[in-house]
Amino acid sequence: MSRDPIPLGNVEETALARERRLFEIRREAEQQGQVKSSGIRPAGAPFPKASPETGYYGIPLLKEPQWTREIPLYFFVGGAAGAAAVVGAIANYTGADQKLVRDARWIAAAGSVISPVLLISDLGRPERFLAMMRVFKPQSPMSVGVWTLLGFSAGASAAAFAGLMRERYGPSLPLRVLENAGEAASLAFGLPFSNYTGVLIGATAIPVWNRNVGDLPIHFAASGLGAAVGMLELMGHTRSRALQALGLGAAVFETWEGVRIEGRTHSHLDPLKHGRSGWITRVGGVLSGPVPTALRIASAFSGRNRSRSLRRWAAISSIAGSLITRYAWIEAGHASARNWRAPLEIPEAQEQPAIGSGPGLKG
Amino acid sequence: MSVTAFLTDSTLCIGCKACEVACKEWNGVGEDGLNWSGYSYDNTGAVGASTWRHVKFVEETPIAGFGGNAAEQASWTFSSDVCKHCEEAGCLEACPTGAIVRTEFGGVFVQPDICNGCAYCIVSCPFGVVAKNEKDGRAFKCTFCYDRQKVGLKPACAQACPTESIRFGEIEILRAKADERLQTLKGRGMEDAALYDPTHTSVGGIHAIFIVRGDPRSYNLPPNPEVPTIYAKKGWRASAIAAGLLLGGTLLAFLTDSGRDGR
């Protein structure tokens, strides 16, 4: 008593889509004089060749990164949360404003919950995350990172929880122990947690990542600090001079990082400068570097209200810049993997040989 | 429990793809879909999650007169590509779960029941071999027919190869056989025959070596493959510097600000 398994509606839709495609092909032929598609070459065009100049038909050797959109988002959240934990702990140890300490802890705690959720979501099936905890492998940056995340999560959430309990039910010895231990752990793990993702992508076969491995962790730490400071400022801490100094430091470093990328001509830096990934990198770089730098300097010479407003704009710019920068590096990794010349050490040709555009054949 | 290897000889390969079929059938690997690449008779392009053996069709400009070649024809060589089973394997080092292991035969094996689909091995392979299965998210590649080797059988591809283009055996014996074969080929006037066996880089040698003609780059074989772990030391050093700067900077910012923190 089973029903007909062929969904008739879909057949009609498919037929329609194919008919539309025929119209598209005809339009392209009329307008361009030829139709471009994989496996198609106009009459008289040179045959594709495998050679030391064209590689294997220009088919990329390396596989593109397969991470979902959650991973660059995790880089952003983790970077900001790690830096926020460091800011919160140091602020507490130096006797700064307690509201600042509490807010920084909450950013860290929120990040410590969101981060594993993003990682688990990338794996597709939740229980797969358990396999990460089978072993600790110092030679695998991802294994080191997962254990850092777990330590950080435990510390940051314990500190925030104990702090909340203390405020609600008054101080007690167990709460104080938990709060202090959690804070110390979130500081100790937060320091590597805010930047290890730079090592994670740096220690791979993707040229644009591994050629920048010496800069990526510092770049990512500055990006995370900029975002953490920005979040604290949006939570109302727009008068703290310490945050202003940290935000300015991060923005100046990110400006320098942008100058470093733009100022050098190396084919391995191309994905950060050209095409789609190049533009995303630029937008992220400008929002993380020059814009907040200028706004923060302007705010230092402005009246009270105007200064706060300028700092809020700097905060928004830094947060957006940090997020876009993480996406930019992943996007650049894709572009770098698609560059078939790099792993074969074939120099960039001035004129592209007629080998087609190297269609993505399959995963 | 000897260390085994493949010697794939492109001068003997006839492009029949028996190795691809044998591999798929023995290992139960799914189909690749139908795509016209326009690149000779290669519509697969590269090894991947559903292609553990892959026959390359290398069409080159011929040397006119050589072996009766006419200038207007293309020279055609075939080469069956496979996971290189590196001595220092990027995927194995990168795997955070311990799913990727070194077998007693020296091969690199992904345990499918442990792989959690983190995809870190995919960006860590300098040969672009490991790939993600879109349907279940895990990473797949050549198993070196670990199950067959366990019971003393040749891998399926080597068993099915009709011309002995794919040879299987102990690595040192195969290296000697490769040298012997190169001498024979050169003696017959095939001066461009060469062995692809990158022992000079951080990969430290591979367990699937290839006899090719001319520049290995025509076969998408990288001249200097490097295992990505060599970058990790520099990365962790930068990570330590970043942590130091963050800690020092934050301390400095709050210490110079203490007592003046108005809200």
Short mmCIF file of N, CA and C in Angstrom, two decimals, chain A residues 94-97, chain B residues 254-262:
data_model
loop_
_atom_site.label_atom_id
_atom_site.label_comp_id
_atom_site.label_asym_id
_atom_site.label_seq_id
_atom_site.Cartn_x
_atom_site.Cartn_y
_atom_site.Cartn_z
N THR A 94 43.74 44.57 39.75
CA THR A 94 44.28 45.91 39.95
C THR A 94 43.28 46.82 40.66
N GLY A 95 42.17 46.23 41.10
CA GLY A 95 41.21 46.98 41.89
C GLY A 95 40.41 48.00 41.11
N ALA A 96 40.11 47.68 39.87
CA ALA A 96 39.31 48.60 39.06
C ALA A 96 37.82 48.45 39.42
N ASP A 97 37.01 49.26 38.77
CA ASP A 97 35.56 49.28 38.93
C ASP A 97 34.96 47.87 38.90
N PHE B 254 45.57 49.04 33.05
CA PHE B 254 44.80 49.19 34.29
C PHE B 254 45.64 49.76 35.42
N LEU B 255 46.95 49.44 35.46
CA LEU B 255 47.80 49.97 36.53
C LEU B 255 47.96 51.47 36.40
N THR B 256 48.11 51.97 35.18
CA THR B 256 48.29 53.42 34.99
C THR B 256 46.95 54.14 35.17
N ASP B 257 45.87 53.38 35.19
CA ASP B 257 44.54 53.98 35.26
C ASP B 257 43.96 53.90 36.67
N SER B 258 44.64 53.19 37.59
CA SER B 258 44.00 52.86 38.87
C SER B 258 43.66 54.12 39.67
N GLY B 259 42.49 54.12 40.26
CA GLY B 259 42.07 55.23 41.10
C GLY B 259 41.45 56.36 40.32
N ARG B 260 41.66 56.36 38.99
CA ARG B 260 41.09 57.46 38.22
C ARG B 260 39.92 56.99 37.37
N ASP B 261 39.47 55.78 37.68
CA ASP B 261 38.46 55.18 36.80
C ASP B 261 37.07 55.70 37.13
N GLY B 262 36.70 56.81 36.56
CA GLY B 262 35.36 57.35 36.76
C GLY B 262 34.37 56.65 35.85
#
